């Protein structure tokens, strides 16, 4: 297997049409990998699903009202 530097040196000596063809093949290969990774990761909306979900059970209505009251009391006092 060629080292990276040797490969670059070899490619620079190739004719332009071969390098362009190689560039096209590499671009297609990279696009396939990016698409595969995107499919595995999901859409941005799917990745955000559940981001605001609390760790434990949801507080009761009374507990929420008390939190709101305490926040207002702290803010305006």
Short mmCIF file of C-alpha atoms in Angstrom, two decimals:
data_model
loop_
_atom_site.label_atom_id
_atom_site.label_comp_id
_atom_site.label_asym_id
_atom_site.label_seq_id
_atom_site.Cartn_x
_atom_site.Cartn_y
_atom_site.Cartn_z
CA UNK A 1 0.00 0.00 0.00
CA UNK A 2 1.29 3.44 -0.93
CA UNK A 3 1.95 6.12 1.64
CA UNK A 4 -0.15 9.23 1.34
CA UNK A 5 2.77 11.36 0.13
CA UNK A 6 3.72 8.78 -2.49
CA UNK A 7 0.15 8.57 -3.69
CA UNK A 8 -0.10 12.36 -4.02
CA UNK A 9 3.19 12.49 -5.89
CA UNK A 10 2.07 9.71 -8.24
CA UNK A 11 -1.26 11.40 -8.91
CA UNK A 12 0.36 14.74 -9.69
CA UNK A 13 2.32 13.04 -12.45
CA UNK A 14 -0.81 11.61 -14.09
CA UNK A 15 -2.46 13.26 -17.09
CA UNK A 16 -5.21 15.77 -16.45
CA UNK A 17 -8.02 13.56 -17.77
CA UNK A 18 -7.05 10.74 -15.36
CA UNK A 19 -6.93 13.13 -12.41
CA UNK A 20 -10.33 14.57 -13.33
CA UNK A 21 -11.76 11.07 -13.59
CA UNK A 22 -10.32 10.18 -10.19
CA UNK A 23 -11.73 13.38 -8.74
CA UNK A 24 -15.18 12.42 -9.99
CA UNK A 25 -14.91 8.93 -8.50
CA UNK A 26 -13.75 10.33 -5.15
CA UNK A 27 -16.57 12.90 -5.08
CA UNK A 28 -19.18 10.21 -5.74
CA UNK A 29 -17.69 7.98 -3.06
CA UNK A 30 -17.73 10.80 -0.50
CA UNK A 31 -21.31 11.75 -1.40
CA UNK A 32 -22.43 8.16 -0.80
CA UNK A 33 -20.77 8.12 2.63
CA UNK A 34 -22.29 11.46 3.58
CA UNK A 35 -25.76 10.29 2.54
CA UNK A 36 -25.33 7.06 4.50
CA UNK A 37 -24.26 8.98 7.59
CA UNK A 38 -27.21 11.36 7.22
CA UNK A 39 -29.65 8.45 7.02
CA UNK A 40 -28.20 6.93 10.19
CA UNK A 41 -28.32 10.24 12.04
CA UNK A 42 -31.85 11.11 10.92
CA UNK A 43 -33.29 14.50 10.13
CA UNK A 44 -32.58 17.45 12.43
CA UNK A 45 -36.15 17.36 13.73
CA UNK A 46 -35.85 13.67 14.58
CA UNK A 47 -32.61 14.27 16.45
CA UNK A 48 -34.28 16.98 18.56
CA UNK A 49 -37.20 14.80 19.57
CA UNK A 50 -37.34 14.47 23.34
CA UNK A 51 -34.73 17.16 24.00
CA UNK A 52 -36.96 18.98 26.49
CA UNK A 53 -38.26 15.85 28.17
CA UNK A 54 -37.52 15.95 31.91
CA UNK A 55 -35.56 13.18 33.57
CA UNK A 56 -38.20 12.29 36.11
CA UNK A 57 -41.96 12.53 36.33
CA UNK A 58 -43.68 15.77 35.34
CA UNK A 59 -44.59 18.14 38.19
CA UNK A 60 -48.24 18.45 39.15
CA UNK A 61 -50.31 21.52 38.27
CA UNK A 62 -50.07 22.69 41.86
CA UNK A 63 -46.28 22.34 41.87
CA UNK A 64 -46.05 24.29 38.59
CA UNK A 65 -48.25 27.06 39.99
CA UNK A 66 -46.05 27.25 43.08
CA UNK A 67 -42.89 27.45 40.93
CA UNK A 68 -44.45 30.25 38.88
CA UNK A 69 -45.51 32.08 42.02
CA UNK A 70 -42.00 31.79 43.51
CA UNK A 71 -40.43 33.01 40.25
CA UNK A 72 -42.73 36.03 40.13
CA UNK A 73 -42.15 36.74 43.82
CA UNK A 74 -38.39 36.64 43.29
CA UNK A 75 -38.57 38.74 40.12
CA UNK A 76 -40.76 41.52 41.49
CA UNK A 77 -39.62 41.72 45.09
#
